[in-house]
CSV table of C-alpha atoms and ligand atoms in Angstrom, one decimal:
chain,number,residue,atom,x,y,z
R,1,UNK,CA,-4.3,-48.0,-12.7
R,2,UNK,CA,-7.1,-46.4,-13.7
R,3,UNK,CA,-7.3,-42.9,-12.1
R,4,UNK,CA,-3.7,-41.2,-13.6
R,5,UNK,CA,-4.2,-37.5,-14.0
R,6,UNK,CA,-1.5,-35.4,-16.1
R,7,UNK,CA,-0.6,-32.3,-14.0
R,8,UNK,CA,0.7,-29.2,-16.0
R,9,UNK,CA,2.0,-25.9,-14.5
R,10,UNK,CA,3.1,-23.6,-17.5
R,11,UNK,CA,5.6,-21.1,-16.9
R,12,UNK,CA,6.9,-18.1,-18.9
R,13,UNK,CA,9.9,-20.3,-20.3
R,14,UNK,CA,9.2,-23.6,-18.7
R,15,UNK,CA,6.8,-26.2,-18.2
R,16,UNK,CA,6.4,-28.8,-15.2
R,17,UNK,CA,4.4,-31.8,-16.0
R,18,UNK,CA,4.1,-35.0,-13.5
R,19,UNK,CA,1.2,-37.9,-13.9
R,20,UNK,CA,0.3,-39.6,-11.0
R,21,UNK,CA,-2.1,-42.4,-10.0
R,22,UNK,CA,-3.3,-44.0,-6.6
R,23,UNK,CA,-5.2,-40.4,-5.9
R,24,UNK,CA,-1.9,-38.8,-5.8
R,25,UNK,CA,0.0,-40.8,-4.1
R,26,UNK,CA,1.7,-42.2,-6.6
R,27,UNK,CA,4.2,-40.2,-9.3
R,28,UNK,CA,4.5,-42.4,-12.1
R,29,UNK,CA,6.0,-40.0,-14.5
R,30,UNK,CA,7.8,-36.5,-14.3
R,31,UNK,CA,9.9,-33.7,-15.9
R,32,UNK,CA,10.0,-30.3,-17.4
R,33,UNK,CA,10.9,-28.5,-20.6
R,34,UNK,CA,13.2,-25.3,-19.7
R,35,UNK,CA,14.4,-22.5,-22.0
R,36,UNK,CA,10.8,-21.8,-23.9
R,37,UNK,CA,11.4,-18.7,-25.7
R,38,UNK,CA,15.1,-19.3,-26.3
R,39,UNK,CA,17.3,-21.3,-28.2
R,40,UNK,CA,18.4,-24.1,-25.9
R,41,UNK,CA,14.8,-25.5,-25.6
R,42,UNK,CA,14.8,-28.8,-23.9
R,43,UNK,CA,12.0,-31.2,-22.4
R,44,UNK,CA,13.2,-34.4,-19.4
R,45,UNK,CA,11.3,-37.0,-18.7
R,46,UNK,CA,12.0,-39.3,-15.6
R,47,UNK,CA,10.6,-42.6,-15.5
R,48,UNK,CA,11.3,-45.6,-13.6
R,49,UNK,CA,14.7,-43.7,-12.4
R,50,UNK,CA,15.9,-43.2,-16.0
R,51,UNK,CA,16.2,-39.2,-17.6
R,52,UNK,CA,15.6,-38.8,-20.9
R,53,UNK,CA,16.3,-35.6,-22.4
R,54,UNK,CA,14.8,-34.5,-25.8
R,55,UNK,CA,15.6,-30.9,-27.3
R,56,UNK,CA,12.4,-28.6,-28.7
R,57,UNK,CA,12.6,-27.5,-31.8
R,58,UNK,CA,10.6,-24.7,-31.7
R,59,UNK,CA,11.6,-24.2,-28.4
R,60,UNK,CA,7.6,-23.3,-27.0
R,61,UNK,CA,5.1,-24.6,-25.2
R,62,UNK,CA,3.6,-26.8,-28.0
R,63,UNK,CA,6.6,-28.6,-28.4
R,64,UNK,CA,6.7,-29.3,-25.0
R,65,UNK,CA,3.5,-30.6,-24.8
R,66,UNK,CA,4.2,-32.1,-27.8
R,67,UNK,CA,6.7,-34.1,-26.8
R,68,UNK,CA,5.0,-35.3,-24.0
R,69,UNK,CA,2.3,-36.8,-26.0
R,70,UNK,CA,4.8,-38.2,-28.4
R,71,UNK,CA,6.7,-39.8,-25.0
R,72,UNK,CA,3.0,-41.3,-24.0
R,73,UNK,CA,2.3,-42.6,-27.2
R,74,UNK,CA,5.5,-45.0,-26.7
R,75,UNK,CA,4.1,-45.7,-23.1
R,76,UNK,CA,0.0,-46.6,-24.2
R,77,UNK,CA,-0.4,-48.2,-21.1
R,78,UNK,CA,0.1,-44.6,-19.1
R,79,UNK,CA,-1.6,-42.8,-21.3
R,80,UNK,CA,-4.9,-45.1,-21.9
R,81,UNK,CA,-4.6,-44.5,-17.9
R,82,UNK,CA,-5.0,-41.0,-18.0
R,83,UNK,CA,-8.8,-39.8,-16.8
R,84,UNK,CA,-8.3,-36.0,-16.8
R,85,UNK,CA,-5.5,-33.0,-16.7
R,86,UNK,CA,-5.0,-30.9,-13.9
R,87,UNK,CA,-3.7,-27.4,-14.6
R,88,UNK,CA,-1.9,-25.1,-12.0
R,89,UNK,CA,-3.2,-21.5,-12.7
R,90,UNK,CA,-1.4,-18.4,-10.4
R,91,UNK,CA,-4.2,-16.6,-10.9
R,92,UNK,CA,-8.0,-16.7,-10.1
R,93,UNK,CA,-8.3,-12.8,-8.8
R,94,UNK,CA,-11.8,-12.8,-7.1
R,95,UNK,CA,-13.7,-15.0,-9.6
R,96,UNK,CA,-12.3,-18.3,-8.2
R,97,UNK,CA,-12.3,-19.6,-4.9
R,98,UNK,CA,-12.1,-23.5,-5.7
R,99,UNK,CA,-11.0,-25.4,-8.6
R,100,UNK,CA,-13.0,-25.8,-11.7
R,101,UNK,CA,-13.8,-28.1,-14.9
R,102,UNK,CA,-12.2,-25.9,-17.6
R,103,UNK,CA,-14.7,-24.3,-20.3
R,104,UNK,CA,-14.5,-21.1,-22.5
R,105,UNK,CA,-15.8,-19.1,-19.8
R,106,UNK,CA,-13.1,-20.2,-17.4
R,107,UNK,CA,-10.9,-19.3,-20.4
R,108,UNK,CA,-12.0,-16.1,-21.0
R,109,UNK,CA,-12.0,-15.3,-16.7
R,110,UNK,CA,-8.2,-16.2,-16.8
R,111,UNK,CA,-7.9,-14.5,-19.5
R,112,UNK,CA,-9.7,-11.7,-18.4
R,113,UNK,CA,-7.2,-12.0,-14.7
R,114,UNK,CA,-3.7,-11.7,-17.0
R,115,UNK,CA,-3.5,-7.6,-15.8
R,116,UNK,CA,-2.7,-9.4,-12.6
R,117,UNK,CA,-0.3,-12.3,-13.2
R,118,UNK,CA,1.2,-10.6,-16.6
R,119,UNK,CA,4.2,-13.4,-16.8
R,120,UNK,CA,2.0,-16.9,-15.3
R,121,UNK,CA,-1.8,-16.7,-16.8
R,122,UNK,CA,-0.5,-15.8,-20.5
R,123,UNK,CA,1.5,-19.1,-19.9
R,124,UNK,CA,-1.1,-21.1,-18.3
R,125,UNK,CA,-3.8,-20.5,-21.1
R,126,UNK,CA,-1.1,-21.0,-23.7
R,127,UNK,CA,-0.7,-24.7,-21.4
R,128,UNK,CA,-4.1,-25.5,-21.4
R,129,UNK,CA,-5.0,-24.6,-25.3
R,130,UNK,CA,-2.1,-27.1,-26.5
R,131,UNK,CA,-3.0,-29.6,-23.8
R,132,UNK,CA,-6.9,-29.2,-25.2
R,133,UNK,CA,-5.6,-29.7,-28.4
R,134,UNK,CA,-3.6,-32.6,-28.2
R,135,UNK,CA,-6.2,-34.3,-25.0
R,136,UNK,CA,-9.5,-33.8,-26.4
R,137,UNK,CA,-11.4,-36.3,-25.1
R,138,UNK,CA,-9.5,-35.5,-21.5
R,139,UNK,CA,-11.5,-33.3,-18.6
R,140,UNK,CA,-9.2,-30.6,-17.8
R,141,UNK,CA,-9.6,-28.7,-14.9
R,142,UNK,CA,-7.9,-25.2,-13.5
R,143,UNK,CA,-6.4,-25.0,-9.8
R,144,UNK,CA,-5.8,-22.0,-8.8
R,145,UNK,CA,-3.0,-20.4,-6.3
R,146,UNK,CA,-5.2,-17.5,-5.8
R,147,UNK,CA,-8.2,-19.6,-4.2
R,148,UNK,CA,-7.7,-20.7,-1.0
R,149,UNK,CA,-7.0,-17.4,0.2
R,150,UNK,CA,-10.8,-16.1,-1.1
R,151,UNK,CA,-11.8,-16.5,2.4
R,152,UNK,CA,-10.0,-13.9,4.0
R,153,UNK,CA,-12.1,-10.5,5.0
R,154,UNK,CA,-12.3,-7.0,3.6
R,155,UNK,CA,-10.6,-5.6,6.8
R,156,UNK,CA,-7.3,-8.3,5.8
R,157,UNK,CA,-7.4,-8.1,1.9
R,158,UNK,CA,-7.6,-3.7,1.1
R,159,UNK,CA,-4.9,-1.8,1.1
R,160,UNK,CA,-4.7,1.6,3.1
R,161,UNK,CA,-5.0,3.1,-0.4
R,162,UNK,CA,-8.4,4.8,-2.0
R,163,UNK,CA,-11.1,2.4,-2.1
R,164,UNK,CA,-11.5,3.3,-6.1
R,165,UNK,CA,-8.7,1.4,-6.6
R,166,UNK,CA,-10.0,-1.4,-5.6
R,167,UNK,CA,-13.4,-0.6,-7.3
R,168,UNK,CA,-11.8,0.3,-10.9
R,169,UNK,CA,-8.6,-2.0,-10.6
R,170,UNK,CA,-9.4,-4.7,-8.0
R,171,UNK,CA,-6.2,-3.6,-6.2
R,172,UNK,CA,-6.1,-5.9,-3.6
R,173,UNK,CA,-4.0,-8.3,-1.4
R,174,UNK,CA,-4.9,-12.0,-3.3
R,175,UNK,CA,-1.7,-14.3,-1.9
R,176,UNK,CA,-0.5,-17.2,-3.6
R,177,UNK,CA,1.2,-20.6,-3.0
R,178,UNK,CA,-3.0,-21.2,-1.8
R,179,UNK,CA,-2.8,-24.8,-3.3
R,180,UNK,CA,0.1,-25.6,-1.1
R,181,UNK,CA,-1.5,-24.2,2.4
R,182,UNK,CA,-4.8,-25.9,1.5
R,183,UNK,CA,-2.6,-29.6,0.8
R,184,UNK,CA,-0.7,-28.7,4.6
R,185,UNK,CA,-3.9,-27.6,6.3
R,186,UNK,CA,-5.4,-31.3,5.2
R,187,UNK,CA,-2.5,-33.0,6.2
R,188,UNK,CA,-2.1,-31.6,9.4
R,189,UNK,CA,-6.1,-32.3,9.5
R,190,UNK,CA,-5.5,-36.0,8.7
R,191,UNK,CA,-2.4,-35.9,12.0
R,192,UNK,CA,-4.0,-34.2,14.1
R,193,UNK,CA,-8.1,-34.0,13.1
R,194,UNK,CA,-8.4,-31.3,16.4
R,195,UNK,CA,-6.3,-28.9,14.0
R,196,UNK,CA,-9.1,-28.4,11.8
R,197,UNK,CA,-10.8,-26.5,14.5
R,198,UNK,CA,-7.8,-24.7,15.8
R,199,UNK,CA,-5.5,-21.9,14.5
R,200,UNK,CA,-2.5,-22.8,12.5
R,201,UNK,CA,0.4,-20.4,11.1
R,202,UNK,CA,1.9,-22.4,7.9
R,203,UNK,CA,5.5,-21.0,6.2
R,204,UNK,CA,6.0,-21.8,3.1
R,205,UNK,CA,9.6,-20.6,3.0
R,206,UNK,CA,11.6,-21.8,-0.7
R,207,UNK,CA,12.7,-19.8,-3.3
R,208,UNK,CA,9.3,-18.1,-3.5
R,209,UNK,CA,8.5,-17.5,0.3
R,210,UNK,CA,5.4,-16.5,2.1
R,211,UNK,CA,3.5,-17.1,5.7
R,212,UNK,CA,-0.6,-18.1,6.0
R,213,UNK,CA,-2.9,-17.7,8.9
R,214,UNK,CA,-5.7,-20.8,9.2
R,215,UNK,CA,-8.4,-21.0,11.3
R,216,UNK,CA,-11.1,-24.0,11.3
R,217,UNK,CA,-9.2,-24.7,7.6
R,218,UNK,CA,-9.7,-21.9,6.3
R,219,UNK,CA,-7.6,-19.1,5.5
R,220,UNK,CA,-7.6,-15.4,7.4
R,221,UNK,CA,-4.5,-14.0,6.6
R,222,UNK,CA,-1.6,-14.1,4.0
R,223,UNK,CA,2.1,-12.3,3.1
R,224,UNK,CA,2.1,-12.1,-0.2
R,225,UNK,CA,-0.4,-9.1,-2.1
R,226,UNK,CA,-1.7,-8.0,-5.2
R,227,UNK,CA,1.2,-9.9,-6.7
R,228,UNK,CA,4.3,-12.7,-5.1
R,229,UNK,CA,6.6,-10.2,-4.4
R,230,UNK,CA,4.9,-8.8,-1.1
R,231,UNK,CA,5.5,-10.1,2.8
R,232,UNK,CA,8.9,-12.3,3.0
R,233,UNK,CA,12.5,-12.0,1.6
R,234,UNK,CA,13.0,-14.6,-0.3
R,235,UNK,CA,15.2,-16.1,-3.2
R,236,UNK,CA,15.8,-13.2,-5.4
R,237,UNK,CA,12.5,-10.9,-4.1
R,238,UNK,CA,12.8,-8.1,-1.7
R,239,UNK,CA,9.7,-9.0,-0.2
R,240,UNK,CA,7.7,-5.7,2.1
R,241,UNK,CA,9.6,-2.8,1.4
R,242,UNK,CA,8.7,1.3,2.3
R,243,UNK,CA,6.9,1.8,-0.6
R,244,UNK,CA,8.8,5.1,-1.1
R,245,UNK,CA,11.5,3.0,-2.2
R,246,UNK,CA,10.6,2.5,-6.1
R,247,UNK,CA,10.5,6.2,-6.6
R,248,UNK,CA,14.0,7.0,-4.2
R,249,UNK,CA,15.7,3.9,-6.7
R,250,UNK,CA,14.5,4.6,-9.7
R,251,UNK,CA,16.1,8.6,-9.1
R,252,UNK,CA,19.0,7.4,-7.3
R,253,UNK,CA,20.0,4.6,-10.3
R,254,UNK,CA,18.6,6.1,-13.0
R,255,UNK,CA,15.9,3.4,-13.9
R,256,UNK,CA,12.7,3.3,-15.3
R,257,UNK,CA,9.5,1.6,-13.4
R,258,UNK,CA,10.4,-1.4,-15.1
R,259,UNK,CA,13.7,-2.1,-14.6
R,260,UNK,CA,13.4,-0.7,-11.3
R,261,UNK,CA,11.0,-3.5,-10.5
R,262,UNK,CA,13.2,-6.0,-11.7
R,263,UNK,CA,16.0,-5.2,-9.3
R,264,UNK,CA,13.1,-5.9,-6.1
R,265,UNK,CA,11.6,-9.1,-8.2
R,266,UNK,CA,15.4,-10.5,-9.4
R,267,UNK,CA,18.0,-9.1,-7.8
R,268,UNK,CA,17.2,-8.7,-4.5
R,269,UNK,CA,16.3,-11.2,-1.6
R,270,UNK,CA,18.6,-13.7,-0.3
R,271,UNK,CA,20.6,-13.2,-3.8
R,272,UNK,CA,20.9,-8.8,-3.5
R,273,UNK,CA,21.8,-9.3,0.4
R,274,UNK,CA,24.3,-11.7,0.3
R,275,UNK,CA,25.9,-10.7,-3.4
R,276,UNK,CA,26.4,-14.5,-3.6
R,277,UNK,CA,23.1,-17.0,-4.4
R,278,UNK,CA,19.6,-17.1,-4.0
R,279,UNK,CA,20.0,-20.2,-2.9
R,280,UNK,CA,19.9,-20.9,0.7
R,281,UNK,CA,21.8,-24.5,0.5
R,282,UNK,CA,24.7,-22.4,-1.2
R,283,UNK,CA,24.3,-19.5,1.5
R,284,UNK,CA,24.5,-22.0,4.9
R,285,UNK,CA,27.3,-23.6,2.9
R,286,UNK,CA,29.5,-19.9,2.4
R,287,UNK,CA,28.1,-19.1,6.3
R,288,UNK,CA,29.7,-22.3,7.3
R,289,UNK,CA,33.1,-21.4,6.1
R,290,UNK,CA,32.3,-18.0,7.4
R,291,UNK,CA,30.9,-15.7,5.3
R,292,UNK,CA,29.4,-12.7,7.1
R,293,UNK,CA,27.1,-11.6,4.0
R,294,UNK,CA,25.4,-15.3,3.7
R,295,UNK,CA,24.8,-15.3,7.1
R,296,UNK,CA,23.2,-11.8,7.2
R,297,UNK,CA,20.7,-12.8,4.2
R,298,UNK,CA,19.8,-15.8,6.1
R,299,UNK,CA,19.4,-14.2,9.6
R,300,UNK,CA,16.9,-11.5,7.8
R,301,UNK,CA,15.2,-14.2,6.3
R,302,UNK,CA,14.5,-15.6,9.8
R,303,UNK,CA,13.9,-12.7,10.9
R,304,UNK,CA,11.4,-11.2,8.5
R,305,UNK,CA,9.3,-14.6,8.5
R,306,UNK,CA,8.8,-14.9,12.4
R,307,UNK,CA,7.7,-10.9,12.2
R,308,UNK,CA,5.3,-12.2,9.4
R,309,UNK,CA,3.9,-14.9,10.8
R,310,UNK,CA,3.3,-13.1,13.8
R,311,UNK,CA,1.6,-10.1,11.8
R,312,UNK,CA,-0.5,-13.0,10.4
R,313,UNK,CA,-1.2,-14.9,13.7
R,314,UNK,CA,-3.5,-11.3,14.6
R,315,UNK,CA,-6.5,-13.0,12.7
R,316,UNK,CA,-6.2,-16.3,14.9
R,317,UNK,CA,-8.2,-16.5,18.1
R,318,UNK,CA,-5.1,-18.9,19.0
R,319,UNK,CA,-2.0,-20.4,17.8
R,320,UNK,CA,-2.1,-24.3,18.4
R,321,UNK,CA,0.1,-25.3,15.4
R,322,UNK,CA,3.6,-23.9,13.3
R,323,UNK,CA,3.9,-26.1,10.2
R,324,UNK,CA,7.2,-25.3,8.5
R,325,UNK,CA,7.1,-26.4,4.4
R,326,UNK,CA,8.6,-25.8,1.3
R,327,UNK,CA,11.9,-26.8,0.3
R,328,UNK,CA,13.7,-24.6,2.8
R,329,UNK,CA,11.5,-25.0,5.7
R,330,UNK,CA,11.2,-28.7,4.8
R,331,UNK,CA,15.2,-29.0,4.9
R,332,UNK,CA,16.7,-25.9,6.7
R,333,UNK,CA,17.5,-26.9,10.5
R,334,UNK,CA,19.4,-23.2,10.9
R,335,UNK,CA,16.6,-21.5,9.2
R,336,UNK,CA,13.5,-23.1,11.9
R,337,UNK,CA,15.6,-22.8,15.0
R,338,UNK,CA,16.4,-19.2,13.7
R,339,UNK,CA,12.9,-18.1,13.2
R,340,UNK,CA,11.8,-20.0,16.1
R,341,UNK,CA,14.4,-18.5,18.4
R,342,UNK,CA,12.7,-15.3,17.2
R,343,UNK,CA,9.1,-16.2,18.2
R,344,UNK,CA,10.5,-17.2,21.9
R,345,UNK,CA,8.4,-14.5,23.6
R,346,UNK,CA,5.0,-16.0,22.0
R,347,UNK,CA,6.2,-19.3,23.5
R,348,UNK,CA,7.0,-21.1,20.5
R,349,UNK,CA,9.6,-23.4,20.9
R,350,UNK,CA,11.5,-26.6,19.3
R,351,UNK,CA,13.5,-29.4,20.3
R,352,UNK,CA,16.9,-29.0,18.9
R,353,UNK,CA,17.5,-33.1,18.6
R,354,UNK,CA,14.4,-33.4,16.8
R,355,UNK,CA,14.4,-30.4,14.7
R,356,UNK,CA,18.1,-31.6,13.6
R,357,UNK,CA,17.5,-35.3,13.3
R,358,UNK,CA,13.9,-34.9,11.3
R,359,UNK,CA,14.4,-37.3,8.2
R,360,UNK,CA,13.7,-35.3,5.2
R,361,UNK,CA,10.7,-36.0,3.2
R,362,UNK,CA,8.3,-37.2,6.6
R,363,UNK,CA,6.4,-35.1,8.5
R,364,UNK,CA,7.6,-34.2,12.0
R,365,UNK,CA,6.7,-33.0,14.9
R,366,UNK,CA,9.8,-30.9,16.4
R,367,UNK,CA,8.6,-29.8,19.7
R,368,UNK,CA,8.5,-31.3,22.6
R,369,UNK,CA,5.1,-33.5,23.1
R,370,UNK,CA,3.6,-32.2,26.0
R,371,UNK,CA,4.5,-28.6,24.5
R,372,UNK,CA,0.9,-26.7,23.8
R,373,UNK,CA,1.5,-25.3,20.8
R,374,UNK,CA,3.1,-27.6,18.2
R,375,UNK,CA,5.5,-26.7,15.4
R,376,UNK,CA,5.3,-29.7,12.4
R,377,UNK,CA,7.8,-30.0,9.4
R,378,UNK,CA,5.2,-31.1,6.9
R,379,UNK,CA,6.3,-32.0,2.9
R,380,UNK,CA,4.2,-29.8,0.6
R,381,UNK,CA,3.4,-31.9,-2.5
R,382,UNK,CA,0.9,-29.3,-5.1
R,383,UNK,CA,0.8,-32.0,-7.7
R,384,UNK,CA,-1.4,-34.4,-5.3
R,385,UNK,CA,-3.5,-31.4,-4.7
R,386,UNK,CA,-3.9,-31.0,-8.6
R,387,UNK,CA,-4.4,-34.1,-9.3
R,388,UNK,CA,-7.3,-35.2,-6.1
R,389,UNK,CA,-9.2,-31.9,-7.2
R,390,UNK,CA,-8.8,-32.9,-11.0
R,391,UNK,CA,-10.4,-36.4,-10.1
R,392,UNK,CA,-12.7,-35.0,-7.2
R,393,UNK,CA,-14.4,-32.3,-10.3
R,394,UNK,CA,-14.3,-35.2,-12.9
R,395,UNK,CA,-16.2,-38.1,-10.8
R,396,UNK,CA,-18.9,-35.5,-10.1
R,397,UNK,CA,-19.4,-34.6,-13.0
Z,401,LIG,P1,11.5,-24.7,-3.4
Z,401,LIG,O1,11.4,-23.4,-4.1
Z,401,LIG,O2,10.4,-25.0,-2.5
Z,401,LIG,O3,11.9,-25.8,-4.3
Z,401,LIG,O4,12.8,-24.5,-2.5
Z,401,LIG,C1,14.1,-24.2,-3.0
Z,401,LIG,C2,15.0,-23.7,-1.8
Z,401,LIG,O5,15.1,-24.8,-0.9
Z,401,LIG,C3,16.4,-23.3,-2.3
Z,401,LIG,O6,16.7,-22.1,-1.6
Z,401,LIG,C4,17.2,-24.5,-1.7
Z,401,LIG,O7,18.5,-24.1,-1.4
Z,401,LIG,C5,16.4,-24.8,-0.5
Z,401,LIG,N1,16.9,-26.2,0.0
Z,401,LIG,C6,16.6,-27.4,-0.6
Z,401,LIG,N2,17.3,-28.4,0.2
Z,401,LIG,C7,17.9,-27.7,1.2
Z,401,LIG,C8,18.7,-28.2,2.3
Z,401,LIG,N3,19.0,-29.5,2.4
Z,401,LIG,N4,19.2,-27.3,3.2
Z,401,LIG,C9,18.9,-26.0,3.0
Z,401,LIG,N5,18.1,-25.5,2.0
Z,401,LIG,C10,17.6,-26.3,1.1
């Protein structure tokens, strides 16, 4: 073992770390600290199927980190493995559109990018100035969600809003959950290596939710916008809205801009429609036992990803591929055959036996073989992502 890369994505209040060796393929340690910021600060490590829990006292982002190193300290053999750090950044804006060796200029840049991501970069640079700290002789890199989307055109990424906007503010559509599509577009590469000349529509559907148009691997078309809450419903965000809305609930509830946003980021989605969870397991569960308001949530969520990923397939010159991914497209049998059902007139369709007997965790095709266009389950995984393009930037260099 000689290639183990520490991956870190720092949150507002928590902080996911995982190492893994074998380029990727192999987690050898994981966990997160939750509650940063608040009392009940806590950091678990799983290793070798055992969870140890450790509380933070203070409850931030150093002590997380901390505690990390402390944990590898007591392991020397993972961490005199260790070759480089790989940290998930939200956002790039337009400055990055790959991943990068970390230095005070890609500092400053995601720094200069927190107007954008107000909750994720703040966190992320907090991440990666602990982690430089306490790994100095480690390469880190930065991999950005932002990036893979860099490639989409003018005519996708403007808003029908003044152009100054964009000029003064760089109001624009970015999308997110990039390092994601870019893992599923190789995968689906390494399947079927035609796919990498062909259109593909990947859903990312999980608590966060969005669509992405690919042609010849790269990306032409996204849901989400300037920010994650744009395109799909999903867990707790309203997703596309009439824009007039802020301003009629704001009046109607008496907010202000703020808390007005809050109700479309956290209490909306899956969670405002069915007044029950954000959480689709929960919701199929309640629809199950007949629950007309879990159903609903879920049937919009169907609904509002086929009309997405149809709005995105406009920037393919054809659909050969549907990849369904993230934890609810990975494990929702209701929620593909809903969406498919949906996209029946475009002539996507899946094989019910297969799309209920797919074993979780593989990929899978789920329509029939002879079938032109093919729809795939296939298992994001980030942290590989992060961890191949930390080692990728370090070996060059
Ligand atoms: P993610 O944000 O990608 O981790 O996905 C979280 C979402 O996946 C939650 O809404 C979970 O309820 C959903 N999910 C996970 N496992 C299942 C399952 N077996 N069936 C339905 N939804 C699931």
């Amino acid at each position: 073992m000689n290639d183990a890369i520490l991956v870190i994505n720092s949150g507002s209040s928590s902080l996911k770390f995982a190492i893994l060796s074998g380029r990727g393929n192999t987690v050898i340690v994981e966990g997160i600290a939750e509650g940063l910021g608040f009392d009940n600060g806590r950091l678990s490590i799983k290793f070798n199927d055992k969870k140890a829990l450790i509380k933070l006292s203070p409850s931030d982002h150093k002590s997380a980190l901390i505690g990390i190193n402390e944990w590898l300290e007591q392991h020397a053999e993972i961490k005199s493995a260790l070759v480089g750090v790989g940290h998930r950044v939200v956002h790039g804006g337009e400055f990055f559109s790959s991943s990068v060796i970390i230095d005070n200029t890609v500092i400053q840049t995601i720094h200069e990018c927190t107007d954008l991501a107000p909750l994720h970069n703040p966190a992320h640079l907090k991440g990666i100035e602990v982690a430089q700290s306490l790994f100095p002789l480690l390469p880190q890199v930065a991999v950005f969600d932002t990036a893979f989307h860099q490639t989409l055109t003018e005519t996708q990424y403007l808003y029908g809003i003044p152009l100054r906007l964009y000029r003064d503010h760089h109001v624009r559509k970015y999308g997110f959950h990039g390092t994601s599509y870019r893992y599923i577009s190789q995968k689906l590469g390494e399947i079927k290596p035609e796919s990498l000349h062909q259109g593909v529509l990947v859903a990312h559907l999980g608590n966060g939710a969005s669509v992405c148009a690919i042609a010849n691997g790269k990306a032409t078309d996204t849901s989400m916008g300037l920010t994650p809450l744009d395109g799909l419903i999903m867990g707790t965000r309203s997703g596309s809205i009439d824009p007039s809305l802020i301003a009629f609930i704001s009046e109607k509830d008496q907010l202000s801009m703020s808390e007005t946003m809050d109700v479309l980021n956290k209490k909306s989605g899956l969670l405002g429609i069915s007044e029950l969870s954000n959480d689709c397991r929960t919701l199929e569960e309640a629809m199950n036992t007949k629950n007309n308001k879990a159903q609903l949530a879920l049937d919009m969520f169907a609904s509002r990803t086929a009309k997405q990923l149809m709005s995105a397939a406009t920037t393919l010159d054809t659909i050969d591929h549907l990849v369904f991914t993230g934890g609810i497209g990975e494990n929702s049998q209701y929620i593909r055959h809903k969406v498919c059902e949906h996209l029946r007139a475009f002539n996507i369709k899946i094989d019910q036996t297969k799309n209920d007997s797919a074993s979780k965790g593989d990929a899978a095709l789920i329509s029939d073989d002879n079938q032109a266009l093919q729809v795939w389950i296939i298992p994001t995984n980030e942290e590989k992502m992060i961890a191949l393009d930390t080692l990728n930037l370090i070996t060059k260099n």
